[in-house]
């Protein structure tokens, strides 16, 4: 059945009411906890909710905040006036952490899918798989190894498993980039030869890549594959109550930034806290980029230069578990590159016979053909539809 999720953002949707149809369960949740109410017998119901200001007790000097309330209608019951008949309504109430396994087990007892409360969104399959694997590593192995650092070790090993699965792709990409770096003299020569004709320059470069069997975007593939995993991990961590208040190394709480000091001033976009793990992550990422074979492709070089900055700002004030994942991934990639460097360099030789055209070569050729067709149509229009000259009239004769 369809699930309806309403997010109360600041200044938006202060109140809503709608027909929920046959109601299986309803609830409210924040980042780590949820309250769910489920009728024993589903019925047609209306649900509504609002957000209001509340006073927070127990805070020195008083405090205020906002709370979200959820309401649901009750089923209609007919009772005989003056009779002694009674109608009982039974509900199951869950108040607890947003733990996928616990929600699934509790929901199964009442034939409800409480796990839908985990709203992972677009990357749901990746986030669910990572959450399952992370919980499995902790429960089967690291809960028995370490009382305090078990979740941190689980994240490190999870990262190694992911990177190990990507080893063949990374190795193939590194070898392709090494082969591209050997073509730098030819690439430079083509750029000088066709400096005034960018289209011809691109055609010749693509032909050369095709002759040598090189994918010009091959170096970006491992990074592109990692991005969905990164966002899946990022979304999973938003609701990973398992990591709440769990320490690792100098990190006091893997669900929060690892602030080691506080500055007397705020840095734009970063704040006042000095978070060490994102800094280590950015440094290891720069080192990884330095070890990556250089290619003549400007787009790849710019992308590689931007990535450490982008991920540094992205991870700085987020859960330290995300920076731990990315730092471990960078260290793994550095070790892999050092191992790959010891291997013999790949040979650079042309393919025999007609090389099969790749996707990007075909795409570029189609774009060039469309451009040529457009130019030809314009030239025909210019040649066939010149400015019309006004017809000369003969001299008027009086009459």
XYZ file of C-alpha atoms in Angstrom, residues 251 253-259 277-278 315-326:
22
model
C 35.689 10.488 18.002
C 30.051 10.149 18.824
C 30.050 8.688 15.299
C 26.642 10.278 14.668
C 28.071 13.798 15.226
C 31.050 15.799 13.905
C 34.329 14.975 15.692
C 34.930 18.452 17.131
C 38.414 13.734 10.548
C 37.192 15.760 7.514
C 31.443 16.169 5.262
C 32.735 18.861 7.614
C 29.641 19.342 9.777
C 28.049 15.960 9.117
C 28.319 12.719 11.113
C 31.959 11.740 11.575
C 31.079 8.201 10.406
C 30.806 9.530 6.837
C 34.279 11.097 6.974
C 35.591 7.854 8.490
C 34.170 5.909 5.540
C 35.667 8.264 2.947
